[in-house]
XYZ file of C-alpha atoms in Angstrom:
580
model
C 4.335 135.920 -81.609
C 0.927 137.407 -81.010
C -0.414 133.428 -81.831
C 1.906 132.113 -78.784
C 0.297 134.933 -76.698
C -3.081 134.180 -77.517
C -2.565 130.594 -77.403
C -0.938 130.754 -73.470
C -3.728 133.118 -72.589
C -6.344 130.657 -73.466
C -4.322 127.617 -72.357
C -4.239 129.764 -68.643
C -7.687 130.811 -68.376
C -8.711 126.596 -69.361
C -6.357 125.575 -66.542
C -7.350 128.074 -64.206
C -10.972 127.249 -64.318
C -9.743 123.489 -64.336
C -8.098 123.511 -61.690
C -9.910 122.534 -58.719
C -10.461 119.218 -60.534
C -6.617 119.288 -62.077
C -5.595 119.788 -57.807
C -8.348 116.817 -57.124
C -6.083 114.609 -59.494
C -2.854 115.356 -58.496
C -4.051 113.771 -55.242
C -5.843 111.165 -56.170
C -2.910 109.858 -58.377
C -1.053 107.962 -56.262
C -2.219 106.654 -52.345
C 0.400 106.356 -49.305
C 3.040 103.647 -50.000
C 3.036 104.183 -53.902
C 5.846 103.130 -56.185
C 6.626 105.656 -59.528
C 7.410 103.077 -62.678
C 9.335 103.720 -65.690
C 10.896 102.064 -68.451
C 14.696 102.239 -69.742
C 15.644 100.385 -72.914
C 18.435 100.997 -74.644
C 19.927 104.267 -72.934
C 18.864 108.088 -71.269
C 19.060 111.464 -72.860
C 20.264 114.052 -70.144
C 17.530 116.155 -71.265
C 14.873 116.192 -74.165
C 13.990 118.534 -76.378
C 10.478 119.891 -75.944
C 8.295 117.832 -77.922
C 6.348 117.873 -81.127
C 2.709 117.114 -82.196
C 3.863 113.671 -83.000
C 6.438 112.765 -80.126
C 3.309 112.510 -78.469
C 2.439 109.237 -79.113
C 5.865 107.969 -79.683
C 7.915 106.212 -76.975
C 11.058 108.716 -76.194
C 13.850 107.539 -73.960
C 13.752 108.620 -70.679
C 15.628 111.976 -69.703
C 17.830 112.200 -66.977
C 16.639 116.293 -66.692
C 13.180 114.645 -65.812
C 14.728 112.256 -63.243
C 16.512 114.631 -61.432
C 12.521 117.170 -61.084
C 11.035 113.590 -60.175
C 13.414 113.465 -57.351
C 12.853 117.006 -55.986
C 9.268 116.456 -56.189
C 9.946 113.829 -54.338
C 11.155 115.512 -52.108
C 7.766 116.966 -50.773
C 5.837 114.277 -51.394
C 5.470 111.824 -48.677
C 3.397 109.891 -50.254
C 5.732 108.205 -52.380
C 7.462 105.175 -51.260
C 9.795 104.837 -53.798
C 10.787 104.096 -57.739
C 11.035 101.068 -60.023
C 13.168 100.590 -62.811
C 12.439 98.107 -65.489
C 15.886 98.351 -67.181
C 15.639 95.901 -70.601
C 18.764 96.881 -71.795
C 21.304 99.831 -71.624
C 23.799 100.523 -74.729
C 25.527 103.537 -74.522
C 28.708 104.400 -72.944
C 30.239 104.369 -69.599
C 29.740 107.960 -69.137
C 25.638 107.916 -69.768
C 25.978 105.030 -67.590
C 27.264 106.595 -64.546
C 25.272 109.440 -65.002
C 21.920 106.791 -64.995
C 23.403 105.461 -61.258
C 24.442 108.550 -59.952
C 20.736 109.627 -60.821
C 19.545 106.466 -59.232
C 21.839 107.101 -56.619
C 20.643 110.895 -55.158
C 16.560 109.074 -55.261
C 17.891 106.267 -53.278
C 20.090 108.887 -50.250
C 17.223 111.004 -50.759
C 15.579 108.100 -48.190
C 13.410 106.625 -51.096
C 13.645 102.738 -52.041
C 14.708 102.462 -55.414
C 13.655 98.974 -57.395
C 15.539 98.018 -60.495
C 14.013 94.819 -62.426
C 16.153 93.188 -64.783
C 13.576 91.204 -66.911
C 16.606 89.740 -69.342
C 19.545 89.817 -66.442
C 22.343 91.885 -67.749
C 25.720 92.661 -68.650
C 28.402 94.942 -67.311
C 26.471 98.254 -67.784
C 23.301 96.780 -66.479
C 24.484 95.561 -63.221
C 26.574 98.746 -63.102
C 23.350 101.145 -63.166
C 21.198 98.389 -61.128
C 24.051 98.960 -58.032
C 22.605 101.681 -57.199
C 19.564 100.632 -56.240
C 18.782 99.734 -52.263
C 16.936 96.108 -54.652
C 17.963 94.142 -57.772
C 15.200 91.968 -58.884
C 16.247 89.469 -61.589
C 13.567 87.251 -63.586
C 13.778 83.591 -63.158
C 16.722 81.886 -65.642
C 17.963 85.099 -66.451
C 21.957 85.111 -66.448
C 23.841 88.384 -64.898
C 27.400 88.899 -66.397
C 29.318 91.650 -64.722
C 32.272 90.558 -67.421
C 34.560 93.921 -67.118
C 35.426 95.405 -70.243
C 37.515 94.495 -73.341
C 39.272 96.721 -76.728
C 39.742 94.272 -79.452
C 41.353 95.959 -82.555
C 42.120 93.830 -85.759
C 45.528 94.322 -88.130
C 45.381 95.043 -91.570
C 48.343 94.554 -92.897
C 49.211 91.329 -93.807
C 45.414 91.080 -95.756
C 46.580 94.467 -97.872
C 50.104 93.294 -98.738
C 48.192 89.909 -100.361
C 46.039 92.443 -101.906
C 48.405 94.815 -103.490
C 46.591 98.026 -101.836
C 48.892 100.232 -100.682
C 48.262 102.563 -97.271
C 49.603 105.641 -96.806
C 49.118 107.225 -93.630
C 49.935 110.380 -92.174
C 49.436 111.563 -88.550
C 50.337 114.265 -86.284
C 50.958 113.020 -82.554
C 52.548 109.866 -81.955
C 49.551 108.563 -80.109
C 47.074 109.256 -83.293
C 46.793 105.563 -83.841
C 43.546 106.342 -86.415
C 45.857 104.352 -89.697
C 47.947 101.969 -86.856
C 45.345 99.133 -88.216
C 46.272 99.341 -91.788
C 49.619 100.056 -91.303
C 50.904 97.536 -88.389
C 49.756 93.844 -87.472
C 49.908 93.986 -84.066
C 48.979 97.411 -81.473
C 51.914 99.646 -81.342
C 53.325 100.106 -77.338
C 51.958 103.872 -77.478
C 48.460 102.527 -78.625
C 48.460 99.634 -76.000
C 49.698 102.312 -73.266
C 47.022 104.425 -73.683
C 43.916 101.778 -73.818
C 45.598 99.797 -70.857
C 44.801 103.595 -68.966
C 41.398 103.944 -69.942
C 40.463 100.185 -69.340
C 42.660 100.503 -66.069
C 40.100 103.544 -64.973
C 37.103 102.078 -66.099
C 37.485 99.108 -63.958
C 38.426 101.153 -60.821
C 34.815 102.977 -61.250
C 33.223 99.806 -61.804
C 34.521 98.159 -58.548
C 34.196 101.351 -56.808
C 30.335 101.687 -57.413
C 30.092 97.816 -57.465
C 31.067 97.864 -53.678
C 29.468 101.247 -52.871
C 26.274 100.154 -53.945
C 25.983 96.276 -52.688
C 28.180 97.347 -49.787
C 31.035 95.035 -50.160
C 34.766 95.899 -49.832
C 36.488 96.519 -53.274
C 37.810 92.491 -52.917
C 34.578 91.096 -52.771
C 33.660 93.588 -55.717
C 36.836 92.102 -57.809
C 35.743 88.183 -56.873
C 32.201 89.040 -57.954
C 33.355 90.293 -61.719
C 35.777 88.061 -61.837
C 34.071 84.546 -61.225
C 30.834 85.749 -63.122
C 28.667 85.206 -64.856
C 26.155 84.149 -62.539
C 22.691 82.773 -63.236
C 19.628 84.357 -61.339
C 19.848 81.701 -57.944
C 24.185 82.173 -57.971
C 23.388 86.094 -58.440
C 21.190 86.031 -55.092
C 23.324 83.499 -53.417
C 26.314 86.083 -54.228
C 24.637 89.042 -53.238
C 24.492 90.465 -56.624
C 20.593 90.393 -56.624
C 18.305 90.075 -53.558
C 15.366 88.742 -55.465
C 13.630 87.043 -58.446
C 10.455 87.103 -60.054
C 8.537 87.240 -63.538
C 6.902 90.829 -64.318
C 3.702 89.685 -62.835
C 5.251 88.613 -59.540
C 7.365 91.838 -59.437
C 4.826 93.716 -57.050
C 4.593 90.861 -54.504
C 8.066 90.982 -54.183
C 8.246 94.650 -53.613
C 5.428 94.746 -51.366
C 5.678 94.294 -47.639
C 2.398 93.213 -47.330
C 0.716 92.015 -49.943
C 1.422 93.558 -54.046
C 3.089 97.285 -54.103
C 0.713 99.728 -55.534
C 3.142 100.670 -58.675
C 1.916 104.069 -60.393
C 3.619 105.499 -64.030
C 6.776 108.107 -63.216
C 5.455 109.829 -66.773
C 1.813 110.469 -65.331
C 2.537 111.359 -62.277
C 5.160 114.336 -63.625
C 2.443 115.457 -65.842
C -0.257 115.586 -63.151
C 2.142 117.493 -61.221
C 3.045 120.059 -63.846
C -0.522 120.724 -64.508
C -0.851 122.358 -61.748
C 1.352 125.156 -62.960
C 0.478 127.823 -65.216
C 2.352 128.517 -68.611
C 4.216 131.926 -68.942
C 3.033 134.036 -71.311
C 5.958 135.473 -72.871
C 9.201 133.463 -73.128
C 11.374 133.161 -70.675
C 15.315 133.446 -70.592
C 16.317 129.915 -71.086
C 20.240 128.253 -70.703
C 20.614 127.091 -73.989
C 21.410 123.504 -74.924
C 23.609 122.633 -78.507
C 23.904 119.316 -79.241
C 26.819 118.194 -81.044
C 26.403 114.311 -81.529
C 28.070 112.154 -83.861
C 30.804 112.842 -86.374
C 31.521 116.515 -87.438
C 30.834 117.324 -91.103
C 30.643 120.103 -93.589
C 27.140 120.254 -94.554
C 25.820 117.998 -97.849
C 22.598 117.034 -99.183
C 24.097 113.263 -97.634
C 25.209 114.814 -94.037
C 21.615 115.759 -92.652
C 20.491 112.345 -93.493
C 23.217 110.468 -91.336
C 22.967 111.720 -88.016
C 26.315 113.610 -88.128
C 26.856 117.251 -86.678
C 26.582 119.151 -89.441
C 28.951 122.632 -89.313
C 26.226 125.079 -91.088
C 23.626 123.745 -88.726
C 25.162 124.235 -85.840
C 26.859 127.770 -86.976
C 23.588 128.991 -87.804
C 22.197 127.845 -84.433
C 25.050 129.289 -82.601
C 24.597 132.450 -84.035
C 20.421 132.935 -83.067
C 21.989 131.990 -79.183
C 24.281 134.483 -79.582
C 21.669 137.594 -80.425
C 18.703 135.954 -78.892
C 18.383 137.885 -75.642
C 16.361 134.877 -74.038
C 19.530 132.893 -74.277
C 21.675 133.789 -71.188
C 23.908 131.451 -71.873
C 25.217 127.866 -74.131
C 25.783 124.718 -73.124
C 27.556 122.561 -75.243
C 26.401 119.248 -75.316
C 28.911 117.110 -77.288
C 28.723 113.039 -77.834
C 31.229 113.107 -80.968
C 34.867 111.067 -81.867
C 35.090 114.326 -83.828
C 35.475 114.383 -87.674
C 36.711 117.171 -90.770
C 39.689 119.509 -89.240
C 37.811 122.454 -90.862
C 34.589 122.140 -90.048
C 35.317 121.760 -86.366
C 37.190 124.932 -87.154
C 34.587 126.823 -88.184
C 32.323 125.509 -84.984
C 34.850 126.766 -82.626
C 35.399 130.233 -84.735
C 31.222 130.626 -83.828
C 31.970 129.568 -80.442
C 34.829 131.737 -79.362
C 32.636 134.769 -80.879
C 29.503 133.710 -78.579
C 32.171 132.761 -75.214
C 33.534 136.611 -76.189
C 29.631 138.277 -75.016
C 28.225 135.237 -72.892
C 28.821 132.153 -70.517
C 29.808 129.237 -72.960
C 29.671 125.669 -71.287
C 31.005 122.490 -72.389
C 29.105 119.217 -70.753
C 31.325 116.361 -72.999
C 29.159 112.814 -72.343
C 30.331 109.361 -73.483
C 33.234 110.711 -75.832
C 34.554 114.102 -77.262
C 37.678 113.249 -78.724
C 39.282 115.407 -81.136
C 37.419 117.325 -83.498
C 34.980 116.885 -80.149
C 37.847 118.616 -77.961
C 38.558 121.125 -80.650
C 35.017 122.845 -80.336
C 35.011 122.102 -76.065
C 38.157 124.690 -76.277
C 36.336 127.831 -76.539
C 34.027 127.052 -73.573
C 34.737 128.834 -70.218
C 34.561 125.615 -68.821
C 34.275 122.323 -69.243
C 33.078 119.595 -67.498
C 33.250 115.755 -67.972
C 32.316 112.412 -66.441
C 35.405 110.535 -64.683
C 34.377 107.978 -67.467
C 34.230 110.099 -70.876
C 36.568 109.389 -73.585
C 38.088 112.654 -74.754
C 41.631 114.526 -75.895
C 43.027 112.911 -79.114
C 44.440 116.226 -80.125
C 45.891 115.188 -83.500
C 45.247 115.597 -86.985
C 45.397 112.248 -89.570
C 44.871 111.889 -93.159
C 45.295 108.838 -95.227
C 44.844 107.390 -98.411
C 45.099 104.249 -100.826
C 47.261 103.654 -104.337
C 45.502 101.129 -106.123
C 47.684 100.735 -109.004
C 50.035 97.853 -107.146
C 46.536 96.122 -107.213
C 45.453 97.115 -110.986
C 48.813 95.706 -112.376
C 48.150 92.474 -111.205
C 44.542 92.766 -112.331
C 45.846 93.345 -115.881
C 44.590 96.916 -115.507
C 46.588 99.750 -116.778
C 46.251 103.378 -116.328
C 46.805 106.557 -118.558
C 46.695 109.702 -117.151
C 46.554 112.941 -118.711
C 46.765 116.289 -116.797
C 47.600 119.636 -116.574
C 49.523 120.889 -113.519
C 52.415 118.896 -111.794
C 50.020 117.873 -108.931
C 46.778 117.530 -110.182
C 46.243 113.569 -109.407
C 48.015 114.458 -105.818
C 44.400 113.234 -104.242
C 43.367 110.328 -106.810
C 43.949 107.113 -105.410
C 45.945 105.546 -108.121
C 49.577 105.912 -107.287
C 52.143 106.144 -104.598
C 52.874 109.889 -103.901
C 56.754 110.820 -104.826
C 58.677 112.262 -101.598
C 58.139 115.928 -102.630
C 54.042 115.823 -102.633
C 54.024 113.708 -99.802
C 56.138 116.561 -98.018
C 53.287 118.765 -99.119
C 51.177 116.486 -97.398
C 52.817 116.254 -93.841
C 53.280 120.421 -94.565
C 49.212 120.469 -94.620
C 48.938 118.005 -91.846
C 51.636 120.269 -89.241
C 50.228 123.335 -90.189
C 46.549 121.867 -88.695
C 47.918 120.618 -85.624
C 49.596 123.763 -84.957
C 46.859 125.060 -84.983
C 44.782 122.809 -83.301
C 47.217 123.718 -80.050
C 46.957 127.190 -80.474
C 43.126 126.512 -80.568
C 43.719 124.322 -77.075
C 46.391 126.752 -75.487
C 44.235 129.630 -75.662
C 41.049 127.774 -74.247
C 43.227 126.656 -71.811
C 45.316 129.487 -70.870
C 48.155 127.230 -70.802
C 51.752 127.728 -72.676
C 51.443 125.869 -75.975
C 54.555 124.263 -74.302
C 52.422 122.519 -71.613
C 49.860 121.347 -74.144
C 51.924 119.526 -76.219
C 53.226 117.561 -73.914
C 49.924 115.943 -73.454
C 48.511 116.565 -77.239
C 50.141 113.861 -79.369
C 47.241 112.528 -80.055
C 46.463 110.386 -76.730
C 43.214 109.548 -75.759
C 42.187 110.364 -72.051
C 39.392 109.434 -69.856
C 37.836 111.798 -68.041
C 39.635 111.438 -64.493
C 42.508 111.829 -65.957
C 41.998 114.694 -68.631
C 41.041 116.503 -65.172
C 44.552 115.618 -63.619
C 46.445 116.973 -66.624
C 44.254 120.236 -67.628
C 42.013 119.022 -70.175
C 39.074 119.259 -68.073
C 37.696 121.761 -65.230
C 35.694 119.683 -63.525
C 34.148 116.037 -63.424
C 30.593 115.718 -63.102
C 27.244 115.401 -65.689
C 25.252 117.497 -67.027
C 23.499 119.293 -64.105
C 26.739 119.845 -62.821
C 26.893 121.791 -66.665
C 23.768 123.746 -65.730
C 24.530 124.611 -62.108
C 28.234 126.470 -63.862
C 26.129 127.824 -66.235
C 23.464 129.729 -64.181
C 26.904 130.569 -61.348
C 28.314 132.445 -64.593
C 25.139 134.877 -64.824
C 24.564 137.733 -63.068
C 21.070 139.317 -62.489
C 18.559 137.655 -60.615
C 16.521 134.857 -61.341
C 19.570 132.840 -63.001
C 19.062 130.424 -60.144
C 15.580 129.571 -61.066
C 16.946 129.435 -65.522
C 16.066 125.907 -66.953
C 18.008 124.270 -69.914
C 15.929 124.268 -73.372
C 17.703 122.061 -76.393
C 18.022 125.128 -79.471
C 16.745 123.375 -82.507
C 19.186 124.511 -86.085
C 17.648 126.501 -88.483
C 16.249 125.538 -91.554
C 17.981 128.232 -93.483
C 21.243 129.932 -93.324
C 22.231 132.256 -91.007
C 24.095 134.947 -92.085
C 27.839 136.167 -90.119
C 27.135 138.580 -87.368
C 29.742 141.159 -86.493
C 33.104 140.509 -84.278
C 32.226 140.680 -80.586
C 32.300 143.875 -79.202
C 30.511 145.805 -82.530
C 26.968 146.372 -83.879
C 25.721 147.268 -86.766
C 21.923 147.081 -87.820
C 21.891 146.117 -91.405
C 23.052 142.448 -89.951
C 20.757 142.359 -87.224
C 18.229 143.370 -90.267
C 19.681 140.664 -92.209
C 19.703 137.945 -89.038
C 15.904 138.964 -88.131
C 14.970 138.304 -91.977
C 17.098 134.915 -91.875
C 15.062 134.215 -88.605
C 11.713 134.536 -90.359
C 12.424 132.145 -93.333
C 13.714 129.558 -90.925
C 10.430 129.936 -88.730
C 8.022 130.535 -92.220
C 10.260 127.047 -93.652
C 12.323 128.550 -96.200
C 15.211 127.140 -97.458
C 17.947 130.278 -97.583
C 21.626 129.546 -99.407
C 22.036 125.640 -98.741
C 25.401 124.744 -98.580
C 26.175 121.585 -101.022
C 30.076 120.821 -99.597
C 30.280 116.872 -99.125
C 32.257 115.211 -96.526
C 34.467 113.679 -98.683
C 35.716 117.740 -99.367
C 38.149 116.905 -96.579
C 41.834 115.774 -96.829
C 42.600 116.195 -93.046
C 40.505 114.963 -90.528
C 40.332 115.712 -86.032
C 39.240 112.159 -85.740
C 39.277 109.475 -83.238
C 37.011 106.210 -84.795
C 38.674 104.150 -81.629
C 37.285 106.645 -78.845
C 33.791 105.690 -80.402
C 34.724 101.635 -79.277
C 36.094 103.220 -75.864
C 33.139 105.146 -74.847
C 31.173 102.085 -75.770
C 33.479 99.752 -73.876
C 32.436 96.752 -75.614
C 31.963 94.203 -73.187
C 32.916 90.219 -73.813
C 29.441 89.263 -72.855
């Protein structure tokens, strides 16, 4: 602490004594009639965390957060003529999509031009962001496929019969279609019902932005996907584009009057910032937890695989929770969900922070189960019209191999000690009363999955079920039935979250990404109580994780679950592969 002090001290006194020339920079940067520059390849972050030594000099992706303080400095900056986008390539889902052209969008009514350059044309995402610019600038033989969107799912059950493996499947929800592909050779009429509603809603936002931003009627909009794809000269002669050119032509063609003087977004933000001074002590912050990719009990295999790991994110729950500086969480959750139990013991954490401050759940390209499950205990929750979420089910599944070994030649002996001891091992088909014990397992989880939902919601466990099951919903209409509070992205998530503070100054909080400890974190008390031998305990936990220490790592693998809050197909949806 007193190293941070000093440190900020030193860093103001530099900057103040700087600053005439930092002020001399910051206007020198960019002349009358400049264009800002940045680069998008791949996908956005809605916000970054705050970077380290070596982040530095690595290329990060470029954070919507950082768009959206580019356009209010903007704002007072005249000098600025406008923005260009080099988009390469964009990969994620719809919802990190619209979020991208709804950013693009406020620059462009803000009364700035906005540029996008498509150096290798584009598919359906591509042109999708690149409508909301006031020009689309293709490169020269480049082809631009605005295809729609397509779910292709492949049947495994004719290939397992001439194998001799034998599925067994077992779901709560009759619209948990998780095993339908092992089990079925063709999509069952619940399965289709449900993707024909998300694909039926993703195509209405596509036309709808599609016209909005090329200002066509939603006809011309359907003609233009539908007779696509277009190469660069059919683009412009459609209205698609308004322009072509190679990267060294692209400021000629921006330019009125001879090349556009093009400046770098990232260097002009910094210059800007300088100009500020540091605060010496922290400041309250809206916290940001990000809960991307599968859920999973922690395992010396889990950290290394990108999945949200349950004693990481427990452990940074907790330090939000007695961290004064931390007026409030926002959830930020990308997952299909995952294990039943460890997205239990998320939401436990999460109810116990919602019960002493504002808890807010942003859910991006898909939170879909196990994703849902933890969402519950937020105050609110807030969603693009284009997520992928619900799926409130439970599934579990498993092979017998024996069909298989017989044929082989293979026999097996087995020798045990208690009636159901091979219940789990995948070498025969279960007899009716253990797979009773099974489905027993699987009802009690659901049950309480809808508790878990019906008291987030404050709706009769009645109402829930009817739209539980197991469905899938997109965002728009999650809203319509209660899923969601409101649609919108993430700043929508931090405008809720500084409404639900009182005191002054929670206007002017900023969002800050809370990093999990290193180290365990032991339980705090219920809400409501105190007790100082665990805040002792917490402070000491606190240190180790600061000083590096490893403190009681969990060892549970993934595998340690039977019964899984998982939706692998609203992964594929929130992707919406395209048939380009």
């Amino acid at each position: 602490m007193l190293f941070t002090l000093l440190y900020r001290l030193i860093a103001s006194l530099l900057r103040l004594i700087f600053w005439p020339f930092l002020l001399l920079r910051w206007r020198r940067i960019v002349r009358p009639g400049t264009y800002l520059a940045f680069e998008i390849d791949g996908g956005v972050t809605d916000i970054q965390p705050a970077p380290k030594l070596l982040d530095r000099f690595r290329k990060r992706p470029v954070s919507l957060t950082a768009l959206a303080e580019l356009t209010q400095t903007l704002a007072g900056d005249r000098r600025i003529q406008g923005i260009v986008v080099t988009l390469r390539s964009f990969h994620q889902g719809m919802a990190s999509a619209l979020s991208l052209h709804n950013a693009l969008r406020k620059v462009r009514e803000s009364g700035r031009e906005v540029i996008v350059y498509l150096p290798f044309g584009g598919g359906t995402k591509e042109i999708f962001v690149a409508s909301a610019a006031t020009k689309i600038v293709a490169a020269p033989q480049t082809t631009l496929s605005p295809l729609g969107f397509v779910v292709t799912a492949r049947y495994l059950k004719g290939a397992l019969e001439k194998t001799h493996l034998e599925p067994e499947v077992y779901a709560r929800g009759v619209f948990k279609s998780a095993g339908e592909q092992l089990t079925r050779d063709r999509m069952s009429e619940r399965e289709r019902e449900q993707q024909d509603a998300i694909l039926d809603q993703l195509f209405e936002v596509l036309l709808e932005k599609l016209a909005e931003g090329r200002a066509w009627n939603r006809e011309r909009a359907l003609r233009a996907v539908n007779n696509a794809p277009y190469l660069h000269t059919e683009a412009i002669e459609q209205g698609l584009a308004d322009a072509a050119a190679y990267e060294d032509e692209l400021k000629m063609v921006i330019g009125d009057r001879g090349p556009a003087m093009v400046a770098g977004a990232g260097g002009y933000l910094r210059a800007k910032k300088s100009l500020s001074f540091p605060a010496l002590i922290n400041e309250p912050v809206l916290g940001v937890l990000k809960i991307h990719g599968a859920i999973a009990h922690s395992s010396p295999l889990t950290s290394e695989l990108g999945l949200a790991v349950d004693d990481a994110l427990i452990g940074a729950i907790r330090l939000a929770r007695s961290d004064r500086h931390v007026r409030a969480l926002i959830l930020h959750i990308n997952s299909p969900g995952g294990g039943a139990l460890a997205s239990d013991r998320i939401h436990h954490e999460l109810a116990a922070f919602a019960a002493e401050k504002p808890l807010i759940a942003y859910m991006a390209n898909v939170a879909a189960s196990g994703g849902y499950y933890v969402a519950a205990a937020a105050h609110r929750i807030i969603a693009q019209p284009t997520t992928i979420t619900g799926s409130i089910g439970v599934v579990a599944a498993r092979f017998a191999i024996d069909p298989l070994l017989e044929r082989l030649g293979i026999t097996t002996e087995v020798l045990k000690r208690g009636e159901r001891a091979d219940l789990i091992a995948p070498t025969r088909t279960l007899r009716d009363d253990e797979r009773a014990v099974i489905e027993r397992e699987l009802e009690g989880m659901y049950r309480a999955f809808l508790n878990v939902v019906a008291e987030g919601r404050k709706q009769p466990i009645e109402s829930i079920e009817k739209i539980a099951e197991g469905r899938v919903w997109i965002g728009s209409d999650a809203k319509r039935v209660g899923l969601v509070d409101e649609l919108g992205g993430f700043d929508r998530a931090v405008e809720t979250a500084r409404a639900r503070i009182s005191g002054p100054g929670a206007a002017k909080l900023k969002p800050a990404v809370l990093n999990a400890p290193r180290g365990r974190i032991p339980p705090l008390n219920p809400p409501g109580s105190r007790n100082a031998r665990a805040h002792t305990l917490l402070g000491l936990a606190q240190l180790a994780s600061t000083l590096g220490l490893d403190v009681d790592p969990a060892a549970l693998l993934l595998s340690g679950e039977r019964i899984l809050a998982w939706c692998p197909r609203a992964k594929s949806l929130a992707a919406s592969n395209e048939s380009d």
